[in-house]
Amino acid sequence: MGEAMRHRWLLLGACGWVLLILMFVSKFISFRAVDDYGEMVGAQSWTVPGTKGLKSNPVSSPVKPTPKPSDQPSVVPTVTDWQPVVERRMELLSTVCKNISLGNLTHVAISKFVLDRIFVCDKQKILFCQTPKVGNTQWKKVLIVLNGAFPTVEEIPENLVHDHEKNGLPRLSSLTPQEITHRLSTYFKFFIVRDPFERLISAFKDKFVKNPRFEPWYKHDIAPAIIRKYRKFHRDSDLAASGLHFEDFVRYLGDAEGRHRMDRQFGEHIIHWVTYADLCAPCEIHYSVVGHHETLEQDAPHILKAAGIDQMVSYPAIPPGITRYNRTKVEQYFSGISKRDVRRLYARYQGDFQLFGYPSPDFLLN
Ligand SMILES: *[C@@H]1O[C@H](CO)[C@@H](O)[C@H](O)[C@H]1NC(C)=O
Ligand SMILES: *[C@@H]1O[C@H](CO)[C@@H](O)[C@H](O)[C@H]1NC(C)=O
Ligand SMILES: *[C@@H]1O[C@H](CO)[C@@H](O)[C@H](O)[C@H]1NC(C)=O
């Protein structure tokens, strides 16, 4: 009798703990969407965890925020004449794909790794290749709603956005080869890119400087492995304590041969820094549009229109200035890095620079 009572109390206690832990964990999970663009914008309210700014999303509302003309720098074309910009981009992409001397940087197999990156919206016949740190959570929410599992963006629980077993936004890899081929050849396909070096800085800051607590593997597994191989002087005893330096990260990224084995060990986490070519196979898959993070204000509405869904959804408001390329920041991060290491890094990423029309960073190379 007493024994049974004790068990019941123990069980109750355990449940309490689980609840507490869940509450704690959910606090951190909500950070993900907030920092989806890869930058913290200081005290601006939309980045403050728990504010509803991001969630007051206009999916299923036909009213789109139309910025006043005065909000737009005069050099930036408006949405209506954005089509030529996108066409030029796609022409460049196809030209660079044909350049044989870049072949091993631009051509990749449509492997399971690539099919894992691509999400399927069957209702509207859309494929979306996920590239971290360019506002992807927003696109995923839009597509989840379009697929019909949730009526509005607000009603998607934060922890379900990235749970593709449950959120009704399957990965292309979960379909049969015939289903995959059919969708690749008939659906609207897109992804978003940004300046390759700024992207690497953003990944470094997010994964190794901030060290999010819900992603302990970056600090505890990946950083020590990179330091051990690429930092000249280190003591094994303080590997965990000394954080990854940007210099270590650059050396690892630029080491085309040495990286292979490490990358296999790191698993899916490498999506934050492997090339866009490796993530989305843009020379193998004929994408309809490649959006640029730097011009997301123009690209997002254009993509919705081109995909034929602009009457159903609109992209959540983009915090001003958050997508702008910041050369000062890039110079700061690379100021302590040797020319040799920068050139190696560029050699590894120049496929991405050229495919998507980003100017080579000569101010770092020469
Ligand atoms: C191919 O790419 C290389 C390396 O960037 C460049 O030097 C060359 O001019 C390109 N060739 C063509 C035909 O565009
Ligand atoms: C690509 O090929 C060039 C030679 O054409 C070679 O120097 C370079 O290391 C290769 N890059 C990768 C990532 O294999
Ligand atoms: C650019 O980056 C630098 C250094 O990180 C920062 O001080 C500056 O505020 C940034 N500029 C803009 C316009 O965000």
mmCIF file with all atom_site columns, N, CA, C and O in Angstrom, residues 181-225:
data_model
loop_
_atom_site.group_PDB
_atom_site.id
_atom_site.type_symbol
_atom_site.label_atom_id
_atom_site.label_alt_id
_atom_site.label_comp_id
_atom_site.label_asym_id
_atom_site.label_entity_id
_atom_site.label_seq_id
_atom_site.pdbx_PDB_ins_code
_atom_site.Cartn_x
_atom_site.Cartn_y
_atom_site.Cartn_z
_atom_site.occupancy
_atom_site.B_iso_or_equiv
_atom_site.pdbx_formal_charge
_atom_site.auth_seq_id
_atom_site.auth_comp_id
_atom_site.auth_asym_id
_atom_site.auth_atom_id
_atom_site.pdbx_PDB_model_num
ATOM 1   N N  . THR A 1 181 ? 10.580 13.261 -59.612 1.00 0.00 ? 181 THR A N  1
ATOM 2   C CA . THR A 1 181 ? 10.847 13.713 -60.976 1.00 0.00 ? 181 THR A CA 1
ATOM 3   C C  . THR A 1 181 ? 9.708  14.571 -61.507 1.00 0.00 ? 181 THR A C  1
ATOM 4   O O  . THR A 1 181 ? 9.926  15.627 -62.102 1.00 0.00 ? 181 THR A O  1
ATOM 5   N N  . HIS A 1 182 ? 8.485  14.114 -61.259 1.00 0.00 ? 182 HIS A N  1
ATOM 6   C CA . HIS A 1 182 ? 7.311  14.858 -61.716 1.00 0.00 ? 182 HIS A CA 1
ATOM 7   C C  . HIS A 1 182 ? 7.312  16.271 -61.126 1.00 0.00 ? 182 HIS A C  1
ATOM 8   O O  . HIS A 1 182 ? 7.114  17.262 -61.837 1.00 0.00 ? 182 HIS A O  1
ATOM 9   N N  . ARG A 1 183 ? 7.560  16.378 -59.832 1.00 0.00 ? 183 ARG A N  1
ATOM 10  C CA . ARG A 1 183 ? 7.511  17.690 -59.177 1.00 0.00 ? 183 ARG A CA 1
ATOM 11  C C  . ARG A 1 183 ? 8.671  18.574 -59.632 1.00 0.00 ? 183 ARG A C  1
ATOM 12  O O  . ARG A 1 183 ? 8.501  19.783 -59.844 1.00 0.00 ? 183 ARG A O  1
ATOM 13  N N  . LEU A 1 184 ? 9.855  17.972 -59.788 1.00 0.00 ? 184 LEU A N  1
ATOM 14  C CA . LEU A 1 184 ? 10.999 18.773 -60.225 1.00 0.00 ? 184 LEU A CA 1
ATOM 15  C C  . LEU A 1 184 ? 10.776 19.347 -61.618 1.00 0.00 ? 184 LEU A C  1
ATOM 16  O O  . LEU A 1 184 ? 11.254 20.435 -61.940 1.00 0.00 ? 184 LEU A O  1
ATOM 17  N N  . SER A 1 185 ? 10.047 18.624 -62.447 1.00 0.00 ? 185 SER A N  1
ATOM 18  C CA . SER A 1 185 ? 9.906  19.120 -63.825 1.00 0.00 ? 185 SER A CA 1
ATOM 19  C C  . SER A 1 185 ? 8.678  20.012 -64.006 1.00 0.00 ? 185 SER A C  1
ATOM 20  O O  . SER A 1 185 ? 8.604  20.735 -65.004 1.00 0.00 ? 185 SER A O  1
ATOM 21  N N  . THR A 1 186 ? 7.725  19.996 -63.084 1.00 0.00 ? 186 THR A N  1
ATOM 22  C CA . THR A 1 186 ? 6.508  20.791 -63.315 1.00 0.00 ? 186 THR A CA 1
ATOM 23  C C  . THR A 1 186 ? 6.250  21.904 -62.293 1.00 0.00 ? 186 THR A C  1
ATOM 24  O O  . THR A 1 186 ? 5.542  22.860 -62.608 1.00 0.00 ? 186 THR A O  1
ATOM 25  N N  . TYR A 1 187 ? 6.803  21.808 -61.092 1.00 0.00 ? 187 TYR A N  1
ATOM 26  C CA . TYR A 1 187 ? 6.442  22.780 -60.043 1.00 0.00 ? 187 TYR A CA 1
ATOM 27  C C  . TYR A 1 187 ? 7.234  24.086 -60.174 1.00 0.00 ? 187 TYR A C  1
ATOM 28  O O  . TYR A 1 187 ? 8.295  24.135 -60.801 1.00 0.00 ? 187 TYR A O  1
ATOM 29  N N  . PHE A 1 188 ? 6.706  25.132 -59.529 1.00 0.00 ? 188 PHE A N  1
ATOM 30  C CA . PHE A 1 188 ? 7.455  26.385 -59.354 1.00 0.00 ? 188 PHE A CA 1
ATOM 31  C C  . PHE A 1 188 ? 8.511  26.144 -58.282 1.00 0.00 ? 188 PHE A C  1
ATOM 32  O O  . PHE A 1 188 ? 8.206  25.654 -57.198 1.00 0.00 ? 188 PHE A O  1
ATOM 33  N N  . LYS A 1 189 ? 9.770  26.503 -58.582 1.00 0.00 ? 189 LYS A N  1
ATOM 34  C CA . LYS A 1 189 ? 10.868 26.167 -57.660 1.00 0.00 ? 189 LYS A CA 1
ATOM 35  C C  . LYS A 1 189 ? 11.675 27.424 -57.330 1.00 0.00 ? 189 LYS A C  1
ATOM 36  O O  . LYS A 1 189 ? 12.031 28.162 -58.227 1.00 0.00 ? 189 LYS A O  1
ATOM 37  N N  . PHE A 1 190 ? 11.979 27.620 -56.057 1.00 0.00 ? 190 PHE A N  1
ATOM 38  C CA . PHE A 1 190 ? 12.768 28.807 -55.713 1.00 0.00 ? 190 PHE A CA 1
ATOM 39  C C  . PHE A 1 190 ? 13.596 28.612 -54.447 1.00 0.00 ? 190 PHE A C  1
ATOM 40  O O  . PHE A 1 190 ? 13.351 27.702 -53.660 1.00 0.00 ? 190 PHE A O  1
ATOM 41  N N  . PHE A 1 191 ? 14.581 29.465 -54.282 1.00 0.00 ? 191 PHE A N  1
ATOM 42  C CA . PHE A 1 191 ? 15.315 29.574 -53.018 1.00 0.00 ? 191 PHE A CA 1
ATOM 43  C C  . PHE A 1 191 ? 15.926 30.968 -52.927 1.00 0.00 ? 191 PHE A C  1
ATOM 44  O O  . PHE A 1 191 ? 15.872 31.751 -53.881 1.00 0.00 ? 191 PHE A O  1
ATOM 45  N N  . ILE A 1 192 ? 16.463 31.289 -51.751 1.00 0.00 ? 192 ILE A N  1
ATOM 46  C CA . ILE A 1 192 ? 16.995 32.627 -51.485 1.00 0.00 ? 192 ILE A CA 1
ATOM 47  C C  . ILE A 1 192 ? 18.476 32.518 -51.146 1.00 0.00 ? 192 ILE A C  1
ATOM 48  O O  . ILE A 1 192 ? 18.882 31.614 -50.418 1.00 0.00 ? 192 ILE A O  1
ATOM 49  N N  . VAL A 1 193 ? 19.279 33.457 -51.677 1.00 0.00 ? 193 VAL A N  1
ATOM 50  C CA . VAL A 1 193 ? 20.711 33.481 -51.353 1.00 0.00 ? 193 VAL A CA 1
ATOM 51  C C  . VAL A 1 193 ? 21.091 34.861 -50.814 1.00 0.00 ? 193 VAL A C  1
ATOM 52  O O  . VAL A 1 193 ? 20.316 35.809 -50.912 1.00 0.00 ? 193 VAL A O  1
ATOM 53  N N  . ARG A 1 194 ? 22.307 34.948 -50.276 1.00 0.00 ? 194 ARG A N  1
ATOM 54  C CA . ARG A 1 194 ? 22.853 36.245 -49.898 1.00 0.00 ? 194 ARG A CA 1
ATOM 55  C C  . ARG A 1 194 ? 24.350 36.230 -50.155 1.00 0.00 ? 194 ARG A C  1
ATOM 56  O O  . ARG A 1 194 ? 24.893 35.194 -50.523 1.00 0.00 ? 194 ARG A O  1
ATOM 57  N N  . ASP A 1 195 ? 25.010 37.354 -49.968 1.00 0.00 ? 195 ASP A N  1
ATOM 58  C CA . ASP A 1 195 ? 26.447 37.423 -50.186 1.00 0.00 ? 195 ASP A CA 1
ATOM 59  C C  . ASP A 1 195 ? 27.134 36.282 -49.447 1.00 0.00 ? 195 ASP A C  1
ATOM 60  O O  . ASP A 1 195 ? 26.965 36.132 -48.232 1.00 0.00 ? 195 ASP A O  1
ATOM 61  N N  . PRO A 1 196 ? 27.935 35.455 -50.157 1.00 0.00 ? 196 PRO A N  1
ATOM 62  C CA . PRO A 1 196 ? 28.481 34.237 -49.544 1.00 0.00 ? 196 PRO A CA 1
ATOM 63  C C  . PRO A 1 196 ? 29.334 34.481 -48.295 1.00 0.00 ? 196 PRO A C  1
ATOM 64  O O  . PRO A 1 196 ? 29.244 33.706 -47.342 1.00 0.00 ? 196 PRO A O  1
ATOM 65  N N  . PHE A 1 197 ? 30.159 35.534 -48.289 1.00 0.00 ? 197 PHE A N  1
ATOM 66  C CA . PHE A 1 197 ? 31.001 35.754 -47.103 1.00 0.00 ? 197 PHE A CA 1
ATOM 67  C C  . PHE A 1 197 ? 30.180 36.295 -45.938 1.00 0.00 ? 197 PHE A C  1
ATOM 68  O O  . PHE A 1 197 ? 30.411 35.936 -44.785 1.00 0.00 ? 197 PHE A O  1
ATOM 69  N N  . GLU A 1 198 ? 29.230 37.159 -46.231 1.00 0.00 ? 198 GLU A N  1
ATOM 70  C CA . GLU A 1 198 ? 28.404 37.676 -45.140 1.00 0.00 ? 198 GLU A CA 1
ATOM 71  C C  . GLU A 1 198 ? 27.571 36.544 -44.537 1.00 0.00 ? 198 GLU A C  1
ATOM 72  O O  . GLU A 1 198 ? 27.337 36.486 -43.338 1.00 0.00 ? 198 GLU A O  1
ATOM 73  N N  . ARG A 1 199 ? 27.172 35.623 -45.391 1.00 0.00 ? 199 ARG A N  1
ATOM 74  C CA . ARG A 1 199 ? 26.439 34.463 -44.906 1.00 0.00 ? 199 ARG A CA 1
ATOM 75  C C  . ARG A 1 199 ? 27.293 33.654 -43.927 1.00 0.00 ? 199 ARG A C  1
ATOM 76  O O  . ARG A 1 199 ? 26.805 33.199 -42.890 1.00 0.00 ? 199 ARG A O  1
ATOM 77  N N  . LEU A 1 200 ? 28.577 33.458 -44.253 1.00 0.00 ? 200 LEU A N  1
ATOM 78  C CA . LEU A 1 200 ? 29.453 32.682 -43.375 1.00 0.00 ? 200 LEU A CA 1
ATOM 79  C C  . LEU A 1 200 ? 29.651 33.383 -42.034 1.00 0.00 ? 200 LEU A C  1
ATOM 80  O O  . LEU A 1 200 ? 29.704 32.748 -40.989 1.00 0.00 ? 200 LEU A O  1
ATOM 81  N N  . ILE A 1 201 ? 29.771 34.714 -42.081 1.00 0.00 ? 201 ILE A N  1
ATOM 82  C CA . ILE A 1 201 ? 29.890 35.485 -40.840 1.00 0.00 ? 201 ILE A CA 1
ATOM 83  C C  . ILE A 1 201 ? 28.639 35.291 -39.999 1.00 0.00 ? 201 ILE A C  1
ATOM 84  O O  . ILE A 1 201 ? 28.702 35.061 -38.786 1.00 0.00 ? 201 ILE A O  1
ATOM 85  N N  . SER A 1 202 ? 27.497 35.360 -40.654 1.00 0.00 ? 202 SER A N  1
ATOM 86  C CA . SER A 1 202 ? 26.233 35.197 -39.952 1.00 0.00 ? 202 SER A CA 1
ATOM 87  C C  . SER A 1 202 ? 26.127 33.814 -39.314 1.00 0.00 ? 202 SER A C  1
ATOM 88  O O  . SER A 1 202 ? 25.710 33.677 -38.153 1.00 0.00 ? 202 SER A O  1
ATOM 89  N N  . ALA A 1 203 ? 26.532 32.780 -40.038 1.00 0.00 ? 203 ALA A N  1
ATOM 90  C CA . ALA A 1 203 ? 26.497 31.416 -39.495 1.00 0.00 ? 203 ALA A CA 1
ATOM 91  C C  . ALA A 1 203 ? 27.459 31.295 -38.318 1.00 0.00 ? 203 ALA A C  1
ATOM 92  O O  . ALA A 1 203 ? 27.126 30.712 -37.281 1.00 0.00 ? 203 ALA A O  1
ATOM 93  N N  . PHE A 1 204 ? 28.647 31.880 -38.458 1.00 0.00 ? 204 PHE A N  1
ATOM 94  C CA . PHE A 1 204 ? 29.639 31.818 -37.382 1.00 0.00 ? 204 PHE A CA 1
ATOM 95  C C  . PHE A 1 204 ? 29.108 32.479 -36.110 1.00 0.00 ? 204 PHE A C  1
ATOM 96  O O  . PHE A 1 204 ? 29.176 31.919 -35.022 1.00 0.00 ? 204 PHE A O  1
ATOM 97  N N  . LYS A 1 205 ? 28.541 33.678 -36.284 1.00 0.00 ? 205 LYS A N  1
ATOM 98  C CA . LYS A 1 205 ? 28.018 34.392 -35.119 1.00 0.00 ? 205 LYS A CA 1
ATOM 99  C C  . LYS A 1 205 ? 26.886 33.614 -34.459 1.00 0.00 ? 205 LYS A C  1
ATOM 100 O O  . LYS A 1 205 ? 26.841 33.464 -33.245 1.00 0.00 ? 205 LYS A O  1
ATOM 101 N N  . ASP A 1 206 ? 25.995 33.117 -35.275 1.00 0.00 ? 206 ASP A N  1
ATOM 102 C CA . ASP A 1 206 ? 24.805 32.469 -34.735 1.00 0.00 ? 206 ASP A CA 1
ATOM 103 C C  . ASP A 1 206 ? 25.126 31.134 -34.073 1.00 0.00 ? 206 ASP A C  1
ATOM 104 O O  . ASP A 1 206 ? 24.580 30.812 -33.025 1.00 0.00 ? 206 ASP A O  1
ATOM 105 N N  . LYS A 1 207 ? 26.003 30.348 -34.675 1.00 0.00 ? 207 LYS A N  1
ATOM 106 C CA . LYS A 1 207 ? 26.221 28.994 -34.178 1.00 0.00 ? 207 LYS A CA 1
ATOM 107 C C  . LYS A 1 207 ? 27.383 28.885 -33.195 1.00 0.00 ? 207 LYS A C  1
ATOM 108 O O  . LYS A 1 207 ? 27.403 27.996 -32.359 1.00 0.00 ? 207 LYS A O  1
ATOM 109 N N  . PHE A 1 208 ? 28.382 29.779 -33.310 1.00 0.00 ? 208 PHE A N  1
ATOM 110 C CA . PHE A 1 208 ? 29.571 29.609 -32.467 1.00 0.00 ? 208 PHE A CA 1
ATOM 111 C C  . PHE A 1 208 ? 29.810 30.745 -31.480 1.00 0.00 ? 208 PHE A C  1
ATOM 112 O O  . PHE A 1 208 ? 30.529 30.572 -30.510 1.00 0.00 ? 208 PHE A O  1
ATOM 113 N N  . VAL A 1 209 ? 29.272 31.910 -31.728 1.00 0.00 ? 209 VAL A N  1
ATOM 114 C CA . VAL A 1 209 ? 29.449 33.001 -30.770 1.00 0.00 ? 209 VAL A CA 1
ATOM 115 C C  . VAL A 1 209 ? 28.291 33.011 -29.776 1.00 0.00 ? 209 VAL A C  1
ATOM 116 O O  . VAL A 1 209 ? 28.487 33.028 -28.572 1.00 0.00 ? 209 VAL A O  1
ATOM 117 N N  . LYS A 1 210 ? 27.078 32.948 -30.325 1.00 0.00 ? 210 LYS A N  1
ATOM 118 C CA . LYS A 1 210 ? 25.926 32.939 -29.431 1.00 0.00 ? 210 LYS A CA 1
ATOM 119 C C  . LYS A 1 210 ? 25.726 31.582 -28.777 1.00 0.00 ? 210 LYS A C  1
ATOM 120 O O  . LYS A 1 210 ? 25.133 31.488 -27.709 1.00 0.00 ? 210 LYS A O  1
ATOM 121 N N  . ASN A 1 211 ? 26.207 30.510 -29.430 1.00 0.00 ? 211 ASN A N  1
ATOM 122 C CA . ASN A 1 211 ? 26.074 29.164 -28.871 1.00 0.00 ? 211 ASN A CA 1
ATOM 123 C C  . ASN A 1 211 ? 24.695 28.883 -28.292 1.00 0.00 ? 211 ASN A C  1
ATOM 124 O O  . ASN A 1 211 ? 24.559 28.675 -27.088 1.00 0.00 ? 211 ASN A O  1
ATOM 125 N N  . PRO A 1 212 ? 23.683 28.851 -29.125 1.00 0.00 ? 212 PRO A N  1
ATOM 126 C CA . PRO A 1 212 ? 22.340 28.649 -28.567 1.00 0.00 ? 212 PRO A CA 1
ATOM 127 C C  . PRO A 1 212 ? 22.287 27.365 -27.725 1.00 0.00 ? 212 PRO A C  1
ATOM 128 O O  . PRO A 1 212 ? 22.866 26.355 -28.117 1.00 0.00 ? 212 PRO A O  1
ATOM 129 N N  . ARG A 1 213 ? 21.613 27.458 -26.582 1.00 0.00 ? 213 ARG A N  1
ATOM 130 C CA . ARG A 1 213 ? 21.623 26.331 -25.656 1.00 0.00 ? 213 ARG A CA 1
ATOM 131 C C  . ARG A 1 213 ? 20.861 25.126 -26.177 1.00 0.00 ? 213 ARG A C  1
ATOM 132 O O  . ARG A 1 213 ? 21.124 24.002 -25.774 1.00 0.00 ? 213 ARG A O  1
ATOM 133 N N  . PHE A 1 214 ? 19.908 25.386 -27.092 1.00 0.00 ? 214 PHE A N  1
ATOM 134 C CA . PHE A 1 214 ? 19.177 24.232 -27.625 1.00 0.00 ? 214 PHE A CA 1
ATOM 135 C C  . PHE A 1 214 ? 19.940 23.561 -28.764 1.00 0.00 ? 214 PHE A C  1
ATOM 136 O O  . PHE A 1 214 ? 19.469 22.586 -29.336 1.00 0.00 ? 214 PHE A O  1
ATOM 137 N N  . GLU A 1 215 ? 21.122 24.090 -29.098 1.00 0.00 ? 215 GLU A N  1
ATOM 138 C CA . GLU A 1 215 ? 21.953 23.450 -30.114 1.00 0.00 ? 215 GLU A CA 1
ATOM 139 C C  . GLU A 1 215 ? 23.371 23.250 -29.581 1.00 0.00 ? 215 GLU A C  1
ATOM 140 O O  . GLU A 1 215 ? 24.328 23.813 -30.104 1.00 0.00 ? 215 GLU A O  1
ATOM 141 N N  . PRO A 1 216 ? 23.516 22.453 -28.520 1.00 0.00 ? 216 PRO A N  1
ATOM 142 C CA . PRO A 1 216 ? 24.814 22.364 -27.832 1.00 0.00 ? 216 PRO A CA 1
ATOM 143 C C  . PRO A 1 216 ? 25.924 21.755 -28.680 1.00 0.00 ? 216 PRO A C  1
ATOM 144 O O  . PRO A 1 216 ? 27.099 21.952 -28.384 1.00 0.00 ? 216 PRO A O  1
ATOM 145 N N  . TRP A 1 217 ? 25.561 21.027 -29.758 1.00 0.00 ? 217 TRP A N  1
ATOM 146 C CA . TRP A 1 217 ? 26.584 20.314 -30.534 1.00 0.00 ? 217 TRP A CA 1
ATOM 147 C C  . TRP A 1 217 ? 27.581 21.250 -31.218 1.00 0.00 ? 217 TRP A C  1
ATOM 148 O O  . TRP A 1 217 ? 28.718 20.860 -31.449 1.00 0.00 ? 217 TRP A O  1
ATOM 149 N N  . TYR A 1 218 ? 27.191 22.491 -31.506 1.00 0.00 ? 218 TYR A N  1
ATOM 150 C CA . TYR A 1 218 ? 28.148 23.386 -32.161 1.00 0.00 ? 218 TYR A CA 1
ATOM 151 C C  . TYR A 1 218 ? 29.317 23.678 -31.239 1.00 0.00 ? 218 TYR A C  1
ATOM 152 O O  . TYR A 1 218 ? 30.464 23.654 -31.646 1.00 0.00 ? 218 TYR A O  1
ATOM 153 N N  . LYS A 1 219 ? 29.013 23.931 -29.968 1.00 0.00 ? 219 LYS A N  1
ATOM 154 C CA . LYS A 1 219 ? 30.060 24.262 -29.013 1.00 0.00 ? 219 LYS A CA 1
ATOM 155 C C  . LYS A 1 219 ? 30.803 23.012 -28.548 1.00 0.00 ? 219 LYS A C  1
ATOM 156 O O  . LYS A 1 219 ? 32.019 23.032 -28.394 1.00 0.00 ? 219 LYS A O  1
ATOM 157 N N  . HIS A 1 220 ? 30.065 21.929 -28.331 1.00 0.00 ? 220 HIS A N  1
ATOM 158 C CA . HIS A 1 220 ? 30.666 20.776 -27.665 1.00 0.00 ? 220 HIS A CA 1
ATOM 159 C C  . HIS A 1 220 ? 31.287 19.775 -28.612 1.00 0.00 ? 220 HIS A C  1
ATOM 160 O O  . HIS A 1 220 ? 32.161 19.005 -28.214 1.00 0.00 ? 220 HIS A O  1
ATOM 161 N N  . ASP A 1 221 ? 30.837 19.711 -29.841 1.00 0.00 ? 221 ASP A N  1
ATOM 162 C CA . ASP A 1 221 ? 31.385 18.722 -30.772 1.00 0.00 ? 221 ASP A CA 1
ATOM 163 C C  . ASP A 1 221 ? 32.116 19.379 -31.947 1.00 0.00 ? 221 ASP A C  1
ATOM 164 O O  . ASP A 1 221 ? 33.267 19.075 -32.220 1.00 0.00 ? 221 ASP A O  1
ATOM 165 N N  . ILE A 1 222 ? 31.419 20.293 -32.628 1.00 0.00 ? 222 ILE A N  1
ATOM 166 C CA . ILE A 1 222 ? 31.964 20.805 -33.879 1.00 0.00 ? 222 ILE A CA 1
ATOM 167 C C  . ILE A 1 222 ? 33.131 21.766 -33.640 1.00 0.00 ? 222 ILE A C  1
ATOM 168 O O  . ILE A 1 222 ? 34.197 21.614 -34.242 1.00 0.00 ? 222 ILE A O  1
ATOM 169 N N  . ALA A 1 223 ? 32.959 22.734 -32.725 1.00 0.00 ? 223 ALA A N  1
ATOM 170 C CA . ALA A 1 223 ? 34.029 23.703 -32.469 1.00 0.00 ? 223 ALA A CA 1
ATOM 171 C C  . ALA A 1 223 ? 35.333 23.010 -32.022 1.00 0.00 ? 223 ALA A C  1
ATOM 172 O O  . ALA A 1 223 ? 36.392 23.270 -32.609 1.00 0.00 ? 223 ALA A O  1
ATOM 173 N N  . PRO A 1 224 ? 35.303 22.107 -31.034 1.00 0.00 ? 224 PRO A N  1
ATOM 174 C CA . PRO A 1 224 ? 36.561 21.458 -30.634 1.00 0.00 ? 224 PRO A CA 1
ATOM 175 C C  . PRO A 1 224 ? 37.208 20.683 -31.781 1.00 0.00 ? 224 PRO A C  1
ATOM 176 O O  . PRO A 1 224 ? 38.436 20.696 -31.917 1.00 0.00 ? 224 PRO A O  1
ATOM 177 N N  . ALA A 1 225 ? 36.396 20.035 -32.626 1.00 0.00 ? 225 ALA A N  1
ATOM 178 C CA . ALA A 1 225 ? 36.956 19.272 -33.749 1.00 0.00 ? 225 ALA A CA 1
ATOM 179 C C  . ALA A 1 225 ? 37.679 20.206 -34.717 1.00 0.00 ? 225 ALA A C  1
ATOM 180 O O  . ALA A 1 225 ? 38.772 19.895 -35.207 1.00 0.00 ? 225 ALA A O  1
#
